[in-house]
Amino acid sequence: MRLKQSLASTIFDTINMIFMVFLIIIMLYPMVYVFSASISDNAMVAGGKVFLWPKSLTFAAYERIFGDKQLWVSYWNTIRFTVVHTVLTLLATSAMAYPLAKKWLPLRKTILLMAAFTMLFNGGLIPTFIVVKQLDLLNSIWAIVLPSLISTWHLFIMRTFFEALPEEIEDAATMDGCGSFQVLLRIVIPLSMPVMATIGLFTAVGQWNAFFDALIYLSDNTMYPLQIMIRNYLIAGLNPAQGEGDLQTMETVKYALIVVATLPILCVYPFLQKYFTQGSMIGGVKG
């Protein structure tokens, strides 16, 4: 009986390992291909001769995009949009989730139901655009940051995490003279780094890759984020700085831009992975 169980377990582990290796290959191949295409000759890429390894190695695409001033302007816009949005999202979400984690809060269930309602229904694109316009936020960083400042799903995850924290720690801080805001900043948030890192990573990645809000709220090209510049290359086939495409390097420039835009997130994720896993698990334990 044990021999059969051991054999079945070995077969399962082997099949599972083969499947996981196959899945890893599927996930890694697009990344390897994009990087190889970015440092290959444009004619080779356009002719479909690049499959895995670079052909006719050249860095002309990177030389071109790094020499484009619009790239650095877009990069700076993306960085500041992402940093400001992530920081304000964590502050606003924690400030709302903390009182909602307390059962003594008046109208707590009503507020939670109203928050949950926004997950199913919203005002729509046109009313949101009108509100942003009436508030005179167009062509500013606040048009990108404020409309999506708090995610209801992230709010519920953070509230659940706060509910799991020992109340005795907060009571001790209160007895030492800390107010509610001081308890949140000095006690709760430092103990909630896993969920903070998780929500921060989700928010940062979402904002880094976002382009639709910038597309509808920004008309000044000096405010464009990196994703708008990539869109102009990939879809319109235009150089945002010169207004025309260079057929000799256009294909490789597209792939080089994708590499440049993706690399920062790939570098940040490994440092937050342990918090990401822990925060996702703990935040979803309670209902």
PDB file of C-alpha atoms in Angstrom:
ATOM      1  CA  MET A   1       0.000   0.000   0.000  1.00  0.00           C
ATOM      2  CA  ARG A   2       2.802   2.379   0.927  1.00  0.00           C
ATOM      3  CA  LEU A   3       4.638   1.457  -2.271  1.00  0.00           C
ATOM      4  CA  LYS A   4       1.589   2.358  -4.339  1.00  0.00           C
ATOM      5  CA  GLN A   5       1.202   5.658  -2.501  1.00  0.00           C
ATOM      6  CA  SER A   6       4.875   6.445  -2.934  1.00  0.00           C
ATOM      7  CA  LEU A   7       4.739   5.607  -6.638  1.00  0.00           C
ATOM      8  CA  ALA A   8       1.618   7.709  -7.135  1.00  0.00           C
ATOM      9  CA  SER A   9       3.203  10.598  -5.232  1.00  0.00           C
ATOM     10  CA  THR A  10       6.374  10.370  -7.335  1.00  0.00           C
ATOM     11  CA  ILE A  11       4.382  10.346 -10.568  1.00  0.00           C
ATOM     12  CA  PHE A  12       2.336  13.332  -9.415  1.00  0.00           C
ATOM     13  CA  ASP A  13       5.458  15.285  -8.392  1.00  0.00           C
ATOM     14  CA  THR A  14       7.128  14.515 -11.709  1.00  0.00           C
ATOM     15  CA  ILE A  15       4.114  15.591 -13.768  1.00  0.00           C
ATOM     16  CA  ASN A  16       3.699  18.684 -11.618  1.00  0.00           C
ATOM     17  CA  MET A  17       7.373  19.601 -12.063  1.00  0.00           C
ATOM     18  CA  ILE A  18       7.198  19.126 -15.837  1.00  0.00           C
ATOM     19  CA  PHE A  19       4.076  21.285 -15.974  1.00  0.00           C
ATOM     20  CA  MET A  20       5.664  24.040 -13.892  1.00  0.00           C
ATOM     21  CA  VAL A  21       8.816  24.051 -16.051  1.00  0.00           C
ATOM     22  CA  PHE A  22       6.634  24.269 -19.154  1.00  0.00           C
ATOM     23  CA  LEU A  23       4.686  27.138 -17.574  1.00  0.00           C
ATOM     24  CA  ILE A  24       7.901  28.981 -16.702  1.00  0.00           C
ATOM     25  CA  ILE A  25       9.122  28.630 -20.292  1.00  0.00           C
ATOM     26  CA  ILE A  26       5.838  30.032 -21.600  1.00  0.00           C
ATOM     27  CA  MET A  27       6.117  33.003 -19.234  1.00  0.00           C
ATOM     28  CA  LEU A  28       9.804  33.717 -19.877  1.00  0.00           C
ATOM     29  CA  TYR A  29       9.830  33.343 -23.655  1.00  0.00           C
ATOM     30  CA  PRO A  30       8.003  36.635 -24.448  1.00  0.00           C
ATOM     31  CA  MET A  31      10.410  38.537 -22.196  1.00  0.00           C
ATOM     32  CA  VAL A  32      13.474  36.925 -23.769  1.00  0.00           C
ATOM     33  CA  TYR A  33      12.096  37.510 -27.260  1.00  0.00           C
ATOM     34  CA  VAL A  34      11.364  41.191 -26.631  1.00  0.00           C
ATOM     35  CA  PHE A  35      14.866  41.774 -25.268  1.00  0.00           C
ATOM     36  CA  SER A  36      16.489  39.854 -28.132  1.00  0.00           C
ATOM     37  CA  ALA A  37      14.460  41.787 -30.693  1.00  0.00           C
ATOM     38  CA  SER A  38      15.449  45.100 -29.083  1.00  0.00           C
ATOM     39  CA  ILE A  39      19.170  44.427 -29.671  1.00  0.00           C
ATOM     40  CA  SER A  40      18.811  42.793 -33.091  1.00  0.00           C
ATOM     41  CA  ASP A  41      19.017  44.315 -36.548  1.00  0.00           C
ATOM     42  CA  ASN A  42      15.750  45.946 -37.566  1.00  0.00           C
ATOM     43  CA  ALA A  43      15.616  44.049 -40.875  1.00  0.00           C
ATOM     44  CA  MET A  44      15.977  40.728 -39.050  1.00  0.00           C
ATOM     45  CA  VAL A  45      13.144  41.613 -36.676  1.00  0.00           C
ATOM     46  CA  ALA A  46      10.869  42.945 -39.422  1.00  0.00           C
ATOM     47  CA  GLY A  47      11.562  39.802 -41.478  1.00  0.00           C
ATOM     48  CA  GLY A  48      10.569  37.528 -38.606  1.00  0.00           C
ATOM     49  CA  LYS A  49      14.020  35.937 -38.324  1.00  0.00           C
ATOM     50  CA  VAL A  50      14.422  36.541 -34.600  1.00  0.00           C
ATOM     51  CA  PHE A  51      12.933  33.746 -32.497  1.00  0.00           C
ATOM     52  CA  LEU A  52      15.017  33.496 -29.321  1.00  0.00           C
ATOM     53  CA  TRP A  53      18.578  34.791 -29.655  1.00  0.00           C
ATOM     54  CA  PRO A  54      19.554  38.200 -31.090  1.00  0.00           C
ATOM     55  CA  LYS A  55      20.518  38.395 -34.766  1.00  0.00           C
ATOM     56  CA  SER A  56      23.111  40.931 -35.984  1.00  0.00           C
ATOM     57  CA  LEU A  57      23.648  42.442 -32.545  1.00  0.00           C
ATOM     58  CA  THR A  58      23.155  46.220 -32.403  1.00  0.00           C
ATOM     59  CA  PHE A  59      22.154  48.818 -29.821  1.00  0.00           C
ATOM     60  CA  ALA A  60      20.895  51.378 -32.317  1.00  0.00           C
ATOM     61  CA  ALA A  61      17.366  51.270 -30.898  1.00  0.00           C
ATOM     62  CA  TYR A  62      18.550  52.109 -27.386  1.00  0.00           C
ATOM     63  CA  GLU A  63      20.825  54.859 -28.694  1.00  0.00           C
ATOM     64  CA  ARG A  64      17.869  56.402 -30.469  1.00  0.00           C
ATOM     65  CA  ILE A  65      15.381  56.311 -27.595  1.00  0.00           C
ATOM     66  CA  PHE A  66      17.935  57.418 -24.989  1.00  0.00           C
ATOM     67  CA  GLY A  67      18.725  60.382 -27.221  1.00  0.00           C
ATOM     68  CA  ASP A  68      15.053  61.353 -27.331  1.00  0.00           C
ATOM     69  CA  LYS A  69      14.309  64.055 -24.740  1.00  0.00           C
ATOM     70  CA  GLN A  70      10.645  63.083 -24.719  1.00  0.00           C
ATOM     71  CA  LEU A  71      11.601  59.696 -23.270  1.00  0.00           C
ATOM     72  CA  TRP A  72      13.176  61.276 -20.197  1.00  0.00           C
ATOM     73  CA  VAL A  73      10.254  63.681 -19.776  1.00  0.00           C
ATOM     74  CA  SER A  74       7.814  60.767 -19.995  1.00  0.00           C
ATOM     75  CA  TYR A  75       9.929  58.688 -17.641  1.00  0.00           C
ATOM     76  CA  TRP A  76       9.949  61.458 -15.048  1.00  0.00           C
ATOM     77  CA  ASN A  77       6.188  61.915 -15.383  1.00  0.00           C
ATOM     78  CA  THR A  78       5.593  58.191 -14.901  1.00  0.00           C
ATOM     79  CA  ILE A  79       7.854  58.064 -11.842  1.00  0.00           C
ATOM     80  CA  ARG A  80       6.203  61.019 -10.120  1.00  0.00           C
ATOM     81  CA  PHE A  81       2.689  59.838 -11.031  1.00  0.00           C
ATOM     82  CA  THR A  82       3.483  56.406  -9.596  1.00  0.00           C
ATOM     83  CA  VAL A  83       5.177  57.618  -6.416  1.00  0.00           C
ATOM     84  CA  VAL A  84       2.562  60.246  -5.571  1.00  0.00           C
ATOM     85  CA  HIS A  85      -0.336  57.934  -6.385  1.00  0.00           C
ATOM     86  CA  THR A  86       1.075  55.039  -4.361  1.00  0.00           C
ATOM     87  CA  VAL A  87       1.907  57.128  -1.280  1.00  0.00           C
ATOM     88  CA  LEU A  88      -1.427  58.940  -1.237  1.00  0.00           C
ATOM     89  CA  THR A  89      -3.321  55.702  -1.866  1.00  0.00           C
ATOM     90  CA  LEU A  90      -1.683  54.002   1.108  1.00  0.00           C
ATOM     91  CA  LEU A  91      -2.351  56.995   3.362  1.00  0.00           C
ATOM     92  CA  ALA A  92      -5.970  57.478   2.266  1.00  0.00           C
ATOM     93  CA  THR A  93      -6.816  53.757   2.260  1.00  0.00           C
ATOM     94  CA  SER A  94      -5.311  53.158   5.706  1.00  0.00           C
ATOM     95  CA  ALA A  95      -7.037  56.262   7.100  1.00  0.00           C
ATOM     96  CA  MET A  96     -10.386  54.912   5.889  1.00  0.00           C
ATOM     97  CA  ALA A  97      -9.774  51.234   6.670  1.00  0.00           C
ATOM     98  CA  TYR A  98      -8.631  51.781  10.267  1.00  0.00           C
ATOM     99  CA  PRO A  99     -11.898  53.196  11.654  1.00  0.00           C
ATOM    100  CA  LEU A 100     -13.907  50.710   9.569  1.00  0.00           C
ATOM    101  CA  ALA A 101     -12.048  47.911  11.368  1.00  0.00           C
ATOM    102  CA  LYS A 102     -13.563  49.071  14.688  1.00  0.00           C
ATOM    103  CA  LYS A 103     -16.954  47.614  15.538  1.00  0.00           C
ATOM    104  CA  TRP A 104     -17.809  50.639  17.693  1.00  0.00           C
ATOM    105  CA  LEU A 105     -17.800  52.969  14.669  1.00  0.00           C
ATOM    106  CA  PRO A 106     -21.295  54.469  14.138  1.00  0.00           C
ATOM    107  CA  LEU A 107     -22.948  53.476  10.826  1.00  0.00           C
ATOM    108  CA  ARG A 108     -20.062  51.088  10.143  1.00  0.00           C
ATOM    109  CA  LYS A 109     -22.158  48.589   8.186  1.00  0.00           C
ATOM    110  CA  THR A 110     -23.817  51.358   6.188  1.00  0.00           C
ATOM    111  CA  ILE A 111     -20.455  52.799   5.155  1.00  0.00           C
ATOM    112  CA  LEU A 112     -19.196  49.335   4.186  1.00  0.00           C
ATOM    113  CA  LEU A 113     -22.306  48.713   2.084  1.00  0.00           C
ATOM    114  CA  MET A 114     -21.879  52.073   0.359  1.00  0.00           C
ATOM    115  CA  ALA A 115     -18.235  51.229  -0.348  1.00  0.00           C
ATOM    116  CA  ALA A 116     -19.189  47.791  -1.686  1.00  0.00           C
ATOM    117  CA  PHE A 117     -21.806  49.426  -3.921  1.00  0.00           C
ATOM    118  CA  THR A 118     -19.033  51.223  -5.813  1.00  0.00           C
ATOM    119  CA  MET A 119     -17.554  47.844  -6.796  1.00  0.00           C
ATOM    120  CA  LEU A 120     -20.693  47.100  -8.820  1.00  0.00           C
ATOM    121  CA  PHE A 121     -21.722  50.539 -10.064  1.00  0.00           C
ATOM    122  CA  ASN A 122     -19.917  53.780 -10.889  1.00  0.00           C
ATOM    123  CA  GLY A 123     -20.721  57.115 -12.434  1.00  0.00           C
ATOM    124  CA  GLY A 124     -19.256  56.249 -15.837  1.00  0.00           C
ATOM    125  CA  LEU A 125     -16.548  57.772 -17.972  1.00  0.00           C
ATOM    126  CA  ILE A 126     -18.332  60.928 -19.136  1.00  0.00           C
ATOM    127  CA  PRO A 127     -19.592  62.054 -15.687  1.00  0.00           C
ATOM    128  CA  THR A 128     -16.122  61.393 -14.253  1.00  0.00           C
ATOM    129  CA  PHE A 129     -14.515  63.459 -17.003  1.00  0.00           C
ATOM    130  CA  ILE A 130     -16.964  66.297 -16.372  1.00  0.00           C
ATOM    131  CA  VAL A 131     -16.181  66.260 -12.646  1.00  0.00           C
ATOM    132  CA  VAL A 132     -12.440  66.340 -13.320  1.00  0.00           C
ATOM    133  CA  LYS A 133     -12.918  69.191 -15.783  1.00  0.00           C
ATOM    134  CA  GLN A 134     -15.159  71.213 -13.455  1.00  0.00           C
ATOM    135  CA  LEU A 135     -12.570  70.857 -10.701  1.00  0.00           C
ATOM    136  CA  ASP A 136      -9.976  72.287 -13.108  1.00  0.00           C
ATOM    137  CA  LEU A 137      -7.736  69.224 -12.814  1.00  0.00           C
ATOM    138  CA  LEU A 138      -7.113  68.629 -16.519  1.00  0.00           C
ATOM    139  CA  ASN A 139      -3.440  68.577 -17.576  1.00  0.00           C
ATOM    140  CA  SER A 140      -2.279  68.131 -13.997  1.00  0.00           C
ATOM    141  CA  ILE A 141      -0.981  65.267 -11.891  1.00  0.00           C
ATOM    142  CA  TRP A 142      -4.171  65.343  -9.810  1.00  0.00           C
ATOM    143  CA  ALA A 143      -6.278  64.299 -12.800  1.00  0.00           C
ATOM    144  CA  ILE A 144      -4.268  61.061 -12.805  1.00  0.00           C
ATOM    145  CA  VAL A 145      -4.043  60.524  -9.049  1.00  0.00           C
ATOM    146  CA  LEU A 146      -7.325  61.601  -7.447  1.00  0.00           C
ATOM    147  CA  PRO A 147     -10.040  59.772  -9.493  1.00  0.00           C
ATOM    148  CA  SER A 148      -8.556  56.360  -8.621  1.00  0.00           C
ATOM    149  CA  LEU A 149      -7.090  57.201  -5.230  1.00  0.00           C
ATOM    150  CA  ILE A 150      -8.943  54.523  -3.208  1.00  0.00           C
ATOM    151  CA  SER A 151      -9.745  51.037  -4.471  1.00  0.00           C
ATOM    152  CA  THR A 152     -12.647  49.390  -2.649  1.00  0.00           C
ATOM    153  CA  TRP A 153     -11.043  45.966  -2.967  1.00  0.00           C
ATOM    154  CA  HIS A 154      -7.815  47.229  -1.378  1.00  0.00           C
ATOM    155  CA  LEU A 155      -9.879  48.944   1.313  1.00  0.00           C
ATOM    156  CA  PHE A 156     -11.528  45.656   2.307  1.00  0.00           C
ATOM    157  CA  ILE A 157      -8.201  43.804   2.327  1.00  0.00           C
ATOM    158  CA  MET A 158      -6.607  46.426   4.580  1.00  0.00           C
ATOM    159  CA  ARG A 159      -9.646  46.562   6.883  1.00  0.00           C
ATOM    160  CA  THR A 160      -9.523  42.789   7.326  1.00  0.00           C
ATOM    161  CA  PHE A 161      -5.816  42.978   8.131  1.00  0.00           C
ATOM    162  CA  PHE A 162      -6.390  45.714  10.723  1.00  0.00           C
ATOM    163  CA  GLU A 163      -9.122  43.634  12.365  1.00  0.00           C
ATOM    164  CA  ALA A 164      -6.605  40.805  12.916  1.00  0.00           C
ATOM    165  CA  LEU A 165      -4.162  43.030  14.849  1.00  0.00           C
ATOM    166  CA  PRO A 166      -4.189  42.586  18.659  1.00  0.00           C
ATOM    167  CA  GLU A 167      -6.281  45.272  20.308  1.00  0.00           C
ATOM    168  CA  GLU A 168      -4.101  45.129  23.433  1.00  0.00           C
ATOM    169  CA  ILE A 169      -1.248  46.862  21.578  1.00  0.00           C
ATOM    170  CA  GLU A 170      -3.498  49.753  20.584  1.00  0.00           C
ATOM    171  CA  ASP A 171      -4.925  49.961  24.115  1.00  0.00           C
ATOM    172  CA  ALA A 172      -1.418  50.192  25.551  1.00  0.00           C
ATOM    173  CA  ALA A 173      -0.545  52.991  23.127  1.00  0.00           C
ATOM    174  CA  THR A 174      -3.746  54.831  24.047  1.00  0.00           C
ATOM    175  CA  MET A 175      -2.916  54.547  27.755  1.00  0.00           C
ATOM    176  CA  ASP A 176       0.488  56.077  26.980  1.00  0.00           C
ATOM    177  CA  GLY A 177      -1.256  59.151  25.612  1.00  0.00           C
ATOM    178  CA  CYS A 178      -1.431  58.420  21.863  1.00  0.00           C
ATOM    179  CA  GLY A 179      -4.440  59.652  19.953  1.00  0.00           C
ATOM    180  CA  SER A 180      -6.165  57.651  17.227  1.00  0.00           C
ATOM    181  CA  PHE A 181      -4.063  59.224  14.478  1.00  0.00           C
ATOM    182  CA  GLN A 182      -0.831  58.574  16.394  1.00  0.00           C
ATOM    183  CA  VAL A 183      -1.861  54.948  16.998  1.00  0.00           C
ATOM    184  CA  LEU A 184      -2.430  54.535  13.278  1.00  0.00           C
ATOM    185  CA  LEU A 185       0.914  56.061  12.266  1.00  0.00           C
ATOM    186  CA  ARG A 186       3.144  54.708  15.046  1.00  0.00           C
ATOM    187  CA  ILE A 187       1.584  51.322  15.824  1.00  0.00           C
ATOM    188  CA  VAL A 188      -0.818  50.041  13.194  1.00  0.00           C
ATOM    189  CA  ILE A 189       1.000  50.972   9.992  1.00  0.00           C
ATOM    190  CA  PRO A 190       4.433  49.647  11.133  1.00  0.00           C
ATOM    191  CA  LEU A 191       2.753  46.344  12.062  1.00  0.00           C
ATOM    192  CA  SER A 192       0.965  46.246   8.711  1.00  0.00           C
ATOM    193  CA  MET A 193       3.954  46.321   6.359  1.00  0.00           C
ATOM    194  CA  PRO A 194       2.936  43.077   4.555  1.00  0.00           C
ATOM    195  CA  VAL A 195      -0.454  44.417   3.501  1.00  0.00           C
ATOM    196  CA  MET A 196       1.015  47.881   2.855  1.00  0.00           C
ATOM    197  CA  ALA A 197       3.642  46.407   0.558  1.00  0.00           C
ATOM    198  CA  THR A 198       1.040  44.286  -1.206  1.00  0.00           C
ATOM    199  CA  ILE A 199      -1.355  47.154  -1.894  1.00  0.00           C
ATOM    200  CA  GLY A 200       1.542  49.462  -2.686  1.00  0.00           C
ATOM    201  CA  LEU A 201       2.861  46.997  -5.272  1.00  0.00           C
ATOM    202  CA  PHE A 202      -0.563  46.570  -6.881  1.00  0.00           C
ATOM    203  CA  THR A 203      -1.051  50.345  -6.996  1.00  0.00           C
ATOM    204  CA  ALA A 204       2.435  51.103  -8.308  1.00  0.00           C
ATOM    205  CA  VAL A 205       2.271  48.476 -11.066  1.00  0.00           C
ATOM    206  CA  GLY A 206      -1.210  49.602 -12.066  1.00  0.00           C
ATOM    207  CA  GLN A 207      -0.190  53.257 -12.241  1.00  0.00           C
ATOM    208  CA  TRP A 208       3.092  52.492 -14.012  1.00  0.00           C
ATOM    209  CA  ASN A 209       1.239  50.610 -16.759  1.00  0.00           C
ATOM    210  CA  ALA A 210      -1.758  52.985 -16.931  1.00  0.00           C
ATOM    211  CA  PHE A 211      -2.301  55.049 -20.050  1.00  0.00           C
ATOM    212  CA  PHE A 212      -6.066  55.512 -20.468  1.00  0.00           C
ATOM    213  CA  ASP A 213      -6.466  58.188 -17.775  1.00  0.00           C
ATOM    214  CA  ALA A 214      -3.549  60.122 -19.249  1.00  0.00           C
ATOM    215  CA  LEU A 215      -5.052  59.702 -22.703  1.00  0.00           C
ATOM    216  CA  ILE A 216      -8.341  61.373 -21.756  1.00  0.00           C
ATOM    217  CA  TYR A 217      -7.197  63.861 -19.086  1.00  0.00           C
ATOM    218  CA  LEU A 218      -3.891  65.103 -20.528  1.00  0.00           C
ATOM    219  CA  SER A 219      -3.456  67.040 -23.770  1.00  0.00           C
ATOM    220  CA  ASP A 220      -0.082  68.613 -22.956  1.00  0.00           C
ATOM    221  CA  ASN A 221       2.671  66.313 -24.266  1.00  0.00           C
ATOM    222  CA  THR A 222       5.038  67.528 -21.538  1.00  0.00           C
ATOM    223  CA  MET A 223       2.725  65.764 -19.067  1.00  0.00           C
ATOM    224  CA  TYR A 224       2.535  62.472 -20.970  1.00  0.00           C
ATOM    225  CA  PRO A 225       3.667  59.358 -19.066  1.00  0.00           C
ATOM    226  CA  LEU A 226       5.861  56.678 -20.585  1.00  0.00           C
ATOM    227  CA  GLN A 227       2.935  54.480 -21.605  1.00  0.00           C
ATOM    228  CA  ILE A 228       1.534  57.201 -23.886  1.00  0.00           C
ATOM    229  CA  MET A 229       4.912  57.433 -25.608  1.00  0.00           C
ATOM    230  CA  ILE A 230       4.941  53.644 -26.070  1.00  0.00           C
ATOM    231  CA  ARG A 231       1.408  53.786 -27.446  1.00  0.00           C
ATOM    232  CA  ASN A 232       2.467  56.373 -30.019  1.00  0.00           C
ATOM    233  CA  TYR A 233       5.239  54.079 -31.183  1.00  0.00           C
ATOM    234  CA  LEU A 234       3.316  50.812 -31.129  1.00  0.00           C
ATOM    235  CA  ILE A 235      -0.036  51.945 -32.479  1.00  0.00           C
ATOM    236  CA  ALA A 236       0.511  55.203 -34.316  1.00  0.00           C
ATOM    237  CA  GLY A 237       4.062  54.348 -35.405  1.00  0.00           C
ATOM    238  CA  LEU A 238       5.160  57.895 -34.672  1.00  0.00           C
ATOM    239  CA  ASN A 239       8.090  59.412 -32.892  1.00  0.00           C
ATOM    240  CA  PRO A 240       6.507  61.777 -30.339  1.00  0.00           C
ATOM    241  CA  ALA A 241       9.469  64.137 -30.585  1.00  0.00           C
ATOM    242  CA  GLN A 242       9.822  64.260 -34.366  1.00  0.00           C
ATOM    243  CA  GLY A 243       6.292  63.376 -35.475  1.00  0.00           C
ATOM    244  CA  GLU A 244       7.430  60.746 -37.931  1.00  0.00           C
ATOM    245  CA  GLY A 245       8.666  57.173 -37.937  1.00  0.00           C
ATOM    246  CA  ASP A 246      12.115  55.962 -38.902  1.00  0.00           C
ATOM    247  CA  LEU A 247      11.598  52.727 -40.807  1.00  0.00           C
ATOM    248  CA  GLN A 248      15.229  51.682 -40.337  1.00  0.00           C
ATOM    249  CA  THR A 249      14.866  51.264 -36.563  1.00  0.00           C
ATOM    250  CA  MET A 250      11.104  51.419 -35.924  1.00  0.00           C
ATOM    251  CA  GLU A 251      10.595  47.730 -35.118  1.00  0.00           C
ATOM    252  CA  THR A 252      13.542  47.467 -32.740  1.00  0.00           C
ATOM    253  CA  VAL A 253      12.645  50.788 -31.084  1.00  0.00           C
ATOM    254  CA  LYS A 254       9.236  49.364 -30.188  1.00  0.00           C
ATOM    255  CA  TYR A 255      10.819  46.426 -28.382  1.00  0.00           C
ATOM    256  CA  ALA A 256      13.479  48.617 -26.755  1.00  0.00           C
ATOM    257  CA  LEU A 257      10.777  50.887 -25.352  1.00  0.00           C
ATOM    258  CA  ILE A 258       8.953  47.893 -23.898  1.00  0.00           C
ATOM    259  CA  VAL A 259      12.159  46.739 -22.199  1.00  0.00           C
ATOM    260  CA  VAL A 260      12.880  50.202 -20.802  1.00  0.00           C
ATOM    261  CA  ALA A 261       9.320  50.555 -19.498  1.00  0.00           C
ATOM    262  CA  THR A 262       9.183  47.091 -17.925  1.00  0.00           C
ATOM    263  CA  LEU A 263      12.629  46.894 -16.332  1.00  0.00           C
ATOM    264  CA  PRO A 264      11.977  49.073 -13.219  1.00  0.00           C
ATOM    265  CA  ILE A 265       8.972  47.013 -12.134  1.00  0.00           C
ATOM    266  CA  LEU A 266      10.895  43.775 -12.691  1.00  0.00           C
ATOM    267  CA  CYS A 267      13.678  45.108 -10.471  1.00  0.00           C
ATOM    268  CA  VAL A 268      11.336  46.198  -7.666  1.00  0.00           C
ATOM    269  CA  TYR A 269       9.124  43.104  -7.489  1.00  0.00           C
ATOM    270  CA  PRO A 270      11.695  40.609  -6.051  1.00  0.00           C
ATOM    271  CA  PHE A 271      12.282  42.846  -3.024  1.00  0.00           C
ATOM    272  CA  LEU A 272       8.531  42.998  -2.262  1.00  0.00           C
ATOM    273  CA  GLN A 273       7.635  39.404  -3.097  1.00  0.00           C
ATOM    274  CA  LYS A 274       7.767  38.097   0.491  1.00  0.00           C
ATOM    275  CA  TYR A 275       5.515  40.931   1.697  1.00  0.00           C
ATOM    276  CA  PHE A 276       3.277  40.448  -1.333  1.00  0.00           C
ATOM    277  CA  THR A 277       2.621  36.768  -0.521  1.00  0.00           C
ATOM    278  CA  GLN A 278       2.174  37.322   3.207  1.00  0.00           C
ATOM    279  CA  GLY A 279      -0.100  40.327   2.781  1.00  0.00           C
ATOM    280  CA  SER A 280      -2.329  38.583   0.247  1.00  0.00           C
ATOM    281  CA  MET A 281      -2.792  35.537   2.513  1.00  0.00           C
ATOM    282  CA  ILE A 282      -3.374  37.369   5.779  1.00  0.00           C
ATOM    283  CA  GLY A 283      -5.638  39.986   4.247  1.00  0.00           C
ATOM    284  CA  GLY A 284      -7.977  37.330   2.907  1.00  0.00           C
ATOM    285  CA  VAL A 285      -8.367  35.111   6.004  1.00  0.00           C
ATOM    286  CA  LYS A 286     -11.340  36.831   7.601  1.00  0.00           C
ATOM    287  CA  GLY A 287     -14.581  37.706   5.897  1.00  0.00           C
TER     288      GLY A 287
END
